[in-house]
Amino acid sequence: MTTQILSVEESATVHAPDPVVSAEPYASAEAIPARHTPTLVTVIPSTSRRRGVPRWIRRPVGPLLLLLLWQIASWSGSTSTELLASPWTVVTTFGDLVSSGDLPKAIAVSLRRAGTGLLLGGSIGIFLALVAGLFRLGEDLIDASVQMIRTVPFVGLIPLFIIWFGIGETPKIGLVAFGVAFPLYLNTYAGIRNVDSSLVEAARTVGLSRLGLIRHVILPGALPNVLVGFRYALGIAWLALIFAEQVNANRGIGQLLNDAQEFQRTDIIVVCLVVYAFLGLTVDAFVRLLERVLLSWRPAFSGA
Amino acid sequence: MATSLQRSVTTLDGQDGTPLAVGVRNLRRAFGDHTVIENLDLDVPTGQFVALLGASGCGKSTLLRILADLDTEFSGDVRVASRRAVAFQAPRLLPWKRVWRNVVLGLPGRPDKTHAVAALEEVGLAHRANAWPKTLSGGEAQRASLARALVRDPELMLLDEPFGALDALTRIKAQSLVEQLWQRHNPAILLVTHDVEESLLLADRVLIMKDGVIAHSVDVTLPRPRNVSDPQFVALRAELLTWLGVGDGDGVGDDPHQATPAAGRIPPQDAQESLPKRTIHS
């Protein structure tokens, strides 16, 4: 390809502008190409444009550099280890917490709470969205109430939940469920209402019944939105869990955090935060996998 | 879904005794104060290929939507064949169902792949049966949509500018495909179009819709496959253009498809063996 362009470039320079001809540009047919010599640029195919270092190596460089800076700051004493433990201390503390079994146990408890809350709140949210999205009567009865309740910050419900459910597992699961129900409701409802009406018409002309229409057209059409709602819901589930576990919890990551705060163990706090971050990432990766399987019909825009 | 249509009627005969696929009397449809269709009568005998021409906004698509039972806010007497299928300008395939599942969508019983593939075979798309609709080209998607209509073995096919979104070359192929399918299965066809030449190439009868009624009807008795450079064709074309209020009658140059060479039209591949002797209804 490159050689081709070069040869064009050569031939172009052969037809260098002739001063006599260019003075009278429209005099003859031969005069026109000689008038102006374009400057040729070589267009490089994107395959050879890529730099040598692959992307999966380049991407972690930024975070690793940050970690290194943090470690250097701790060593040099410019940040007090009382206020923020060094990365290395965090790593050793992580090792200790894992070998003592405290951390795995806490993670298991927290995961179960998040999972149960998600399942409960998610089913309620999606069920309400189906009723409101598919039936005019359902919309009239449900939508206004849900829109009203969703403006209540769920953290504000903690005192009420403690009065209602005590300090056991129920208020924690309840808070997660309350938090996740709304993003799932809103997105599922919007997904159902935004299904392409031309597809619904086409499905009607092939004789689909109302039930068939819901099953073959409306629900699959709403699925991309449901999955977006699911991702929001997962983020909120972790948030709700942190709040819930810091109130009267005797197990779970939140309780570990609370104890660490009392003993000023910044290393444990950082370990817990990192664990939250990794759990969040793992779950998000799971949803993305789910999207890839369920929405395989969609030619995805993978980013320019 | 056909709640607004009279299901009790089994047959309806036209003036010459041919059973009708469409019988419309005194149809009226208004959007608010704006009346689109007023006192419209229309008969389409079974097996006849009818093209409905008209400027945009003249109500031709509204009429087709009424016949497809997608628009029920009308008054008048509308009777249409119970087995009917629609193909729209956009293919309207469900993007989350593979092509063959789109084709058999809505058929009673379990989705039968061999049935779908047979229909796709007819439109030359069997090799794409397992593809996702979004990976099809415009012409392929439109052919899949024709297969979806065809698989229902319709007595009436309603085509709403099905070639409108196709490029010129693909359109020529798609037009001859529709002609071929019509000759093989012989449903009544109502083709809504704004392309005069297309209507003359395909239809037995061309109707011009104007001011909410059928203003003019032309029987096209030219032998098939038709040739755009045939003097009779040219004369008919000029007549229709005059009725549409375009051009001064010679018509040359005001239709982008004028330049289409007649030799470029692909004749039906198996016209010899499957072409039934057709009588042109008038």
XYZ file of C-alpha atoms in Angstrom:
586
model
C 0.000 0.000 0.000
C 2.774 2.387 0.959
C 4.723 1.648 -2.200
C 1.656 2.392 -4.260
C 1.246 5.800 -2.714
C 4.930 6.533 -3.160
C 4.712 5.715 -6.837
C 1.765 8.096 -7.167
C 3.807 10.724 -5.421
C 6.639 10.185 -7.859
C 4.408 10.418 -10.862
C 2.867 13.566 -9.415
C 6.221 15.250 -9.133
C 6.971 14.322 -12.720
C 4.082 16.553 -13.776
C 5.604 19.580 -12.118
C 3.828 22.821 -12.950
C 4.953 24.221 -16.206
C 5.020 28.035 -15.970
C 4.031 28.490 -19.569
C 1.007 26.219 -19.317
C -0.178 27.447 -15.915
C -0.304 30.976 -17.213
C -3.152 29.840 -19.456
C -4.870 27.144 -17.367
C -7.885 26.509 -19.602
C -6.055 26.638 -22.908
C -5.992 22.891 -23.543
C -6.900 19.578 -21.971
C -3.283 18.811 -21.098
C -2.937 22.075 -19.264
C -5.386 21.154 -16.495
C -3.387 18.424 -14.673
C -0.274 20.567 -14.767
C -1.946 23.473 -13.023
C -1.788 22.208 -9.501
C 0.277 19.461 -7.922
C -1.473 18.053 -4.836
C 0.601 17.187 -1.806
C 0.002 13.505 -1.060
C -0.150 12.161 2.471
C 0.238 8.502 3.237
C -2.836 7.020 4.952
C -1.719 4.424 7.464
C -4.050 1.497 8.162
C -5.193 1.300 11.789
C -3.570 -2.123 12.236
C -0.105 -0.645 11.978
C -1.090 2.466 13.946
C -1.239 0.584 17.253
C 1.684 1.130 19.520
C 3.843 -1.743 20.683
C 2.565 -2.030 24.283
C -0.845 -3.764 24.410
C -3.713 -1.988 26.083
C -4.129 -4.371 28.994
C -0.603 -3.539 30.074
C -0.944 0.189 29.513
C -4.163 0.568 31.488
C -2.966 -0.533 34.955
C 0.088 1.753 34.756
C -1.845 4.784 36.061
C -3.216 3.171 39.240
C 0.158 1.503 39.941
C 1.924 4.845 39.693
C -0.565 6.316 42.183
C 0.119 3.457 44.580
C 3.850 4.004 44.218
C 3.483 7.734 44.989
C 1.396 6.885 48.056
C 4.031 4.415 49.273
C 6.845 6.927 48.713
C 4.879 9.598 50.600
C 4.460 7.219 53.560
C 8.158 6.287 53.588
C 9.325 9.873 53.377
C 7.014 10.746 56.275
C 5.126 13.439 54.399
C 1.861 11.638 55.208
C 1.291 10.507 58.747
C 0.753 6.742 59.007
C -1.731 7.570 61.783
C -3.994 9.258 59.241
C -3.433 6.882 56.336
C -1.596 3.574 56.458
C 0.974 2.868 53.735
C 0.021 0.529 50.878
C 2.413 -2.094 52.163
C 0.832 -2.091 55.634
C -2.540 -2.438 53.946
C -1.293 -5.492 52.080
C 0.052 -7.197 55.208
C -3.135 -6.343 57.146
C -5.141 -7.861 54.314
C -3.061 -11.032 54.635
C -3.645 -11.135 58.399
C -7.401 -10.580 58.072
C -7.684 -13.326 55.472
C -5.621 -15.859 57.446
C -7.569 -15.154 60.654
C -10.786 -15.749 58.713
C -12.317 -12.428 59.800
C -12.447 -10.940 56.331
C -13.866 -13.946 54.419
C -16.578 -14.335 57.059
C -17.450 -10.631 56.872
C -17.557 -10.726 53.079
C -19.830 -13.776 53.097
C -22.264 -12.120 55.490
C -22.305 -8.865 53.515
C -22.734 -10.645 50.187
C -25.683 -12.585 51.536
C -27.349 -9.420 52.762
C -26.761 -7.627 49.464
C -27.960 -10.628 47.458
C -31.122 -11.151 49.479
C -31.946 -7.453 49.415
C -31.324 -7.269 45.698
C -33.509 -10.263 44.997
C -36.336 -8.961 47.157
C -36.204 -5.326 46.070
C -35.500 -6.241 42.456
C -38.506 -8.531 42.193
C -40.759 -5.904 43.731
C -39.403 -3.165 41.453
C -39.700 -5.212 38.271
C -43.137 -6.541 39.196
C -44.472 -3.046 39.827
C -42.883 -1.812 36.585
C -44.537 -4.613 34.605
C -47.952 -3.821 36.042
C -47.518 -0.069 35.529
C -45.891 -0.427 32.115
C -48.278 -2.937 30.583
C -51.627 -1.736 31.917
C -53.054 1.761 31.890
C -54.883 1.032 35.156
C -51.643 -0.186 36.730
C -49.895 2.994 35.700
C -52.598 5.144 37.248
C -52.533 3.218 40.506
C -48.814 2.618 40.922
C -46.719 5.195 39.132
C -47.653 8.294 41.139
C -47.018 6.557 44.479
C -43.681 5.128 43.363
C -42.523 8.473 41.972
C -43.404 10.050 45.328
C -41.714 7.472 47.534
C -38.564 7.345 45.441
C -37.714 10.936 46.352
C -37.251 9.851 49.984
C -33.511 9.346 50.657
C -33.337 5.722 51.747
C -30.710 6.452 54.412
C -33.306 8.521 56.205
C -35.349 5.362 56.681
C -32.751 3.668 58.924
C -34.250 4.907 62.211
C -37.717 3.841 61.108
C -36.466 0.434 59.987
C -34.762 -0.108 63.352
C -37.980 0.701 65.180
C -39.925 -1.619 62.896
C -37.521 -4.505 62.487
C -35.083 -4.210 65.399
C -31.366 -4.584 64.849
C -31.153 -8.006 63.220
C -30.790 -8.897 59.568
C -34.239 -7.642 58.519
C -33.593 -3.863 58.576
C -30.344 -4.296 56.637
C -31.930 -6.446 53.941
C -34.946 -4.146 53.959
C -32.804 -1.084 53.348
C -31.001 -2.720 50.418
C -34.320 -3.875 48.977
C -35.802 -0.391 49.312
C -32.790 1.165 47.611
C -32.645 -1.183 44.621
C -36.370 -1.321 43.876
C -36.491 2.192 42.382
C -33.767 2.113 39.731
C -35.143 -1.215 38.522
C -38.698 0.103 38.535
C -37.835 3.303 36.674
C -35.711 1.670 33.993
C -38.009 -1.295 33.387
C -41.022 1.004 33.167
C -39.228 3.352 30.755
C -38.007 0.362 28.741
C -41.518 -0.994 28.328
C -42.927 2.384 27.361
C -40.128 3.090 24.884
C -40.451 -0.095 22.856
C -40.488 0.914 19.185
C -44.142 1.330 18.262
C -43.441 0.418 14.634
C -42.277 -3.020 15.816
C -45.421 -3.383 17.896
C -47.492 -2.554 14.810
C -45.587 -5.030 12.674
C -46.107 -7.699 15.329
C -49.828 -6.948 15.348
C -50.060 -7.390 11.584
C -48.587 -10.895 11.857
C -51.376 -11.726 14.276
C -49.629 -11.861 17.657
C -52.017 -11.936 20.591
C -51.650 -9.499 23.480
C -49.756 -12.109 25.469
C -47.527 -12.929 22.495
C -46.897 -9.233 21.993
C -45.711 -8.881 25.585
C -43.574 -12.006 25.399
C -41.993 -11.562 21.970
C -41.880 -7.806 21.517
C -42.317 -5.733 24.651
C -40.254 -7.667 27.201
C -37.259 -8.329 24.916
C -37.461 -4.705 23.790
C -37.333 -3.502 27.388
C -34.475 -5.814 28.356
C -31.602 -3.411 27.576
C -33.172 -0.871 29.938
C -33.768 -3.506 32.610
C -30.076 -4.348 32.559
C -29.130 -0.687 32.890
C -31.447 -0.514 35.889
C -29.807 -3.638 37.273
C -26.382 -2.005 37.133
C -27.661 1.068 38.946
C -29.338 -1.195 41.481
C -26.087 -3.022 42.205
C -24.295 0.237 42.934
C -27.072 1.292 45.275
C -27.102 -2.125 46.949
C -23.495 -1.678 48.116
C -24.167 1.866 49.253
C -27.227 0.827 51.256
C -25.256 -2.043 52.763
C -22.457 0.209 54.029
C -24.983 2.448 55.730
C -26.988 -0.406 57.164
C -23.984 -2.321 58.486
C -22.572 0.650 60.317
C -25.641 0.723 62.541
C -25.673 -1.941 65.211
C -24.099 -4.637 63.102
C -22.123 -7.394 64.760
C -20.975 -9.007 61.536
C -20.145 -7.946 58.000
C -17.739 -5.578 56.310
C -19.507 -2.534 57.715
C -18.983 -3.777 61.253
C -15.293 -4.382 60.473
C -15.109 -0.771 59.287
C -16.824 0.502 62.416
C -14.457 -1.377 64.717
C -11.447 -0.141 62.759
C -12.645 3.410 63.207
C -12.845 2.980 66.980
C -9.287 1.670 67.168
C -8.001 4.132 64.543
C -6.828 1.265 62.317
C -6.622 3.091 58.992
C -5.070 -0.001 57.409
C -8.205 -2.068 58.088
C -10.400 0.762 56.839
C -8.479 0.847 53.575
C -8.681 -2.958 53.275
C -12.461 -2.785 53.672
C -12.752 -0.009 51.089
C -10.644 -1.975 48.626
C -12.809 -5.036 49.235
C -15.952 -2.994 48.531
C -14.381 -1.690 45.345
C -13.408 -5.154 44.144
C -16.786 -6.641 44.947
C -18.401 -3.790 43.035
C -16.161 -4.357 40.029
C -16.723 -8.110 40.064
C -20.474 -7.754 40.147
C -20.357 -5.136 37.387
C -18.289 -7.478 35.238
C -20.937 -10.135 35.842
C -23.692 -7.817 34.614
C -21.662 -6.926 31.566
C -21.262 -10.608 30.802
C -25.018 -10.975 31.230
C -25.529 -8.098 28.775
C -23.245 -9.706 26.255
C -25.183 -12.979 26.425
C -28.715 -11.546 26.571
C -28.184 -8.702 24.134
C -26.049 -10.560 21.625
C -28.445 -9.399 18.897
C -27.257 -5.846 19.386
C -24.262 -4.806 17.308
C -22.570 -2.965 20.147
C -20.742 0.274 19.707
C -17.450 -0.573 21.369
C -16.052 2.930 21.401
C -14.093 4.798 18.772
C -56.822 -8.417 17.005
C -59.248 -7.769 14.170
C -61.975 -6.661 16.476
C -63.253 -3.823 14.335
C -63.608 -5.915 11.210
C -66.644 -7.866 10.308
C -65.637 -11.452 10.650
C -69.015 -12.794 9.684
C -68.599 -11.992 6.003
C -67.126 -14.930 4.176
C -67.200 -13.848 0.556
C -68.037 -10.747 -1.397
C -68.330 -10.589 -5.152
C -67.422 -7.706 -7.407
C -69.461 -6.430 -10.311
C -68.221 -9.099 -12.711
C -68.636 -11.891 -10.204
C -64.988 -12.189 -9.169
C -64.678 -12.632 -5.411
C -63.214 -9.607 -3.703
C -60.172 -9.406 -1.446
C -61.028 -5.835 -0.491
C -64.399 -4.138 -0.508
C -64.627 -0.610 0.854
C -67.720 1.621 0.826
C -68.135 5.189 2.052
C -64.896 5.196 3.956
C -64.168 8.317 5.941
C -61.180 9.043 8.130
C -60.391 12.375 9.737
C -57.589 13.492 12.010
C -59.322 16.118 14.103
C -60.742 18.690 11.688
C -58.565 17.469 8.860
C -60.370 14.949 6.672
C -57.930 12.647 4.905
C -60.331 10.164 3.326
C -63.861 11.117 2.324
C -66.458 8.814 0.778
C -63.918 6.418 -0.640
C -65.003 3.247 -2.450
C -62.538 0.556 -3.422
C -62.846 -2.983 -4.759
C -59.869 -5.254 -5.211
C -60.720 -8.622 -6.806
C -58.767 -11.664 -5.640
C -55.458 -12.106 -7.369
C -55.315 -8.586 -8.749
C -52.200 -6.446 -8.393
C -53.337 -2.920 -7.618
C -51.034 0.054 -7.207
C -52.204 3.077 -5.272
C -50.492 6.257 -6.386
C -50.687 9.659 -4.855
C -48.756 12.616 -3.585
C -47.512 12.359 -0.035
C -50.194 13.181 2.489
C -53.045 12.192 0.173
C -54.170 9.445 2.549
C -52.897 6.390 0.687
C -50.933 5.084 3.660
C -53.870 5.791 5.949
C -56.060 3.681 3.673
C -53.537 0.851 3.831
C -53.330 1.089 7.620
C -57.105 0.868 7.834
C -57.074 -2.257 5.653
C -54.304 -3.703 7.864
C -56.454 -3.085 10.946
C -53.820 -0.764 12.402
C -56.070 2.272 12.207
C -59.581 1.777 13.532
C -60.757 5.372 13.907
C -62.718 5.379 10.662
C -66.330 5.278 9.601
C -67.768 3.330 6.695
C -67.921 -0.258 5.547
C -64.574 -2.022 5.259
C -64.207 -5.676 4.336
C -60.853 -7.307 3.760
C -59.594 -10.849 3.298
C -58.976 -12.494 6.655
C -55.576 -13.886 5.597
C -53.601 -10.774 4.898
C -50.032 -9.713 5.386
C -48.278 -6.370 5.467
C -44.831 -5.245 4.386
C -43.799 -1.756 5.397
C -41.269 0.672 4.015
C -38.931 -0.206 6.885
C -38.535 -3.985 7.273
C -39.601 -3.822 10.950
C -37.938 -7.075 11.956
C -37.574 -7.717 15.670
C -33.849 -7.164 16.230
C -33.724 -9.684 19.093
C -35.023 -12.595 17.053
C -33.021 -14.377 14.403
C -34.257 -13.942 10.850
C -36.086 -17.272 10.647
C -37.873 -16.666 13.963
C -38.980 -13.287 12.656
C -40.406 -14.974 9.586
C -42.612 -17.386 11.538
C -43.506 -14.888 14.276
C -47.162 -15.030 15.158
C -47.890 -18.295 13.374
C -49.856 -20.730 15.514
C -47.985 -23.591 17.146
C -44.291 -23.957 17.783
C -41.907 -21.981 15.548
C -41.161 -24.293 12.632
C -37.766 -23.623 11.126
C -38.234 -25.634 7.933
C -41.347 -23.605 7.197
C -39.381 -20.386 7.678
C -36.458 -21.561 5.576
C -38.799 -22.527 2.751
C -40.190 -18.981 2.682
C -36.710 -17.497 2.928
C -35.648 -19.747 0.052
C -38.287 -18.097 -2.113
C -36.815 -14.667 -1.529
C -33.264 -15.990 -1.900
C -32.346 -15.534 1.736
C -32.208 -19.084 3.110
C -28.494 -18.747 3.834
C -29.220 -15.880 6.245
C -31.866 -17.744 8.274
C -29.751 -17.729 11.430
C -28.506 -14.164 11.127
C -29.480 -11.323 13.444
C -31.661 -8.797 11.590
C -29.258 -5.939 12.307
C -26.546 -7.683 10.325
C -28.659 -7.767 7.152
C -28.282 -5.232 4.374
C -31.268 -3.040 3.513
C -32.285 -5.244 0.595
C -31.879 -8.451 2.585
C -33.947 -7.101 5.469
C -36.705 -6.087 3.067
C -36.673 -9.556 1.509
C -36.900 -11.094 4.997
C -39.912 -8.904 5.628
C -41.441 -10.183 2.362
C -40.778 -13.748 3.501
C -42.567 -12.964 6.756
C -45.576 -11.787 4.769
C -45.387 -14.719 2.361
C -45.192 -17.456 4.989
C -48.756 -16.633 6.031
C -49.994 -17.610 2.556
C -51.990 -14.365 2.329
C -55.042 -13.772 0.164
C -54.176 -10.077 0.339
C -50.771 -8.473 0.602
C -50.582 -4.850 1.676
C -47.308 -3.254 0.629
C -46.595 0.216 1.979
C -43.839 1.657 -0.215
C -41.741 -1.459 0.372
C -39.056 -0.321 -2.067
C -38.910 3.270 -0.885
C -35.831 2.902 1.273
C -33.853 0.751 -1.159
C -31.124 1.936 -3.500
C -31.900 1.977 -7.227
C -30.283 -1.358 -8.106
C -31.706 -3.227 -5.124
C -35.107 -1.740 -5.869
C -35.149 -3.171 -9.395
C -34.364 -6.633 -8.021
C -36.930 -6.310 -5.239
C -39.625 -5.188 -7.665
C -39.111 -8.156 -9.950
C -39.028 -10.428 -6.896
C -42.435 -9.146 -5.801
C -43.790 -9.642 -9.325
C -42.419 -13.174 -9.340
C -43.881 -14.017 -5.926
C -47.224 -12.602 -6.961
C -47.262 -14.689 -10.133
C -46.408 -17.814 -8.157
C -48.826 -17.380 -5.228
C -51.356 -15.056 -6.792
C -52.574 -13.080 -3.789
C -54.346 -9.782 -4.305
C -51.787 -7.029 -3.773
C -52.348 -3.432 -2.814
C -49.111 -1.582 -3.366
C -48.900 1.942 -2.031
C -46.251 3.925 -3.869
C -45.404 7.362 -5.143
C -43.351 5.985 -8.031
C -45.337 6.123 -11.288
C -42.965 3.847 -13.152
C -43.006 1.228 -10.411
C -46.791 1.144 -10.444
C -46.852 0.667 -14.226
C -44.201 -2.045 -14.138
C -46.031 -4.134 -11.570
C -49.739 -3.452 -11.376
C -52.810 -4.687 -13.248
C -54.596 -1.549 -12.205
C -53.227 1.790 -11.083
C -55.356 3.979 -8.853
C -54.666 7.623 -8.270
C -55.714 8.964 -4.927
C -56.447 12.640 -4.644
C -58.406 14.726 -2.160
C -59.395 11.693 -0.130
C -60.952 9.638 -2.940
C -59.836 7.415 -5.804
C -59.675 10.065 -8.497
C -58.642 7.927 -11.427
C -58.231 4.292 -12.330
C -56.087 2.942 -15.160
C -56.094 -0.695 -16.273
C -52.659 -1.741 -17.372
C -52.895 -4.516 -19.929
C -49.303 -4.419 -21.163
C -47.688 -7.877 -21.354
C -45.180 -8.832 -18.663
C -42.308 -8.374 -18.090
C -42.925 -4.783 -19.000
C -40.541 -2.454 -20.691
C -40.232 1.191 -19.685
C -39.356 2.221 -23.215
C -42.499 0.645 -24.721
C -44.447 3.524 -26.366
C -47.664 2.400 -24.657
C -45.838 2.422 -21.323
C -44.571 5.920 -21.988
C -48.064 7.085 -22.914
C -49.586 5.624 -19.751
C -46.834 7.173 -17.708
C -47.550 10.584 -19.181
C -51.267 10.121 -18.491
C -50.651 9.253 -14.855
C -48.222 12.105 -14.350
C -50.788 14.519 -15.737
C -53.361 13.163 -13.299
C -50.879 13.654 -10.509
C -50.383 17.218 -11.654
C -46.723 16.715 -12.513
C -45.176 17.661 -15.839
C -46.869 18.652 -19.089
C -47.451 15.170 -20.344
C -44.167 14.158 -21.922
C -42.960 13.299 -18.445
C -39.336 12.862 -19.416
C -36.893 13.825 -16.739
C -39.188 14.338 -13.807
C -38.870 10.814 -12.495
C -35.497 9.652 -11.221
C -36.143 6.140 -12.554
C -36.653 7.300 -16.097
C -33.016 6.525 -16.769
C -33.374 2.913 -15.658
C -32.516 0.821 -18.700
C -35.224 -1.625 -19.607
C -32.633 -4.294 -20.281
C -31.489 -3.964 -16.671
C -34.729 -5.384 -15.385
C -34.188 -8.900 -14.246
C -36.882 -11.147 -15.664
C -38.364 -13.815 -13.398
C -35.880 -16.665 -13.374
C -38.412 -19.408 -13.753
C -41.055 -17.437 -15.573
C -41.492 -20.242 -18.085
C -42.417 -23.003 -15.694
C -44.338 -21.140 -13.007
C -46.004 -18.288 -14.827
C -49.704 -18.986 -14.891
C -51.806 -17.611 -17.709
C -53.185 -14.470 -16.177
C -56.305 -12.713 -17.135
C -56.134 -9.016 -16.513
C -59.088 -7.852 -14.458
C -60.713 -4.704 -15.575
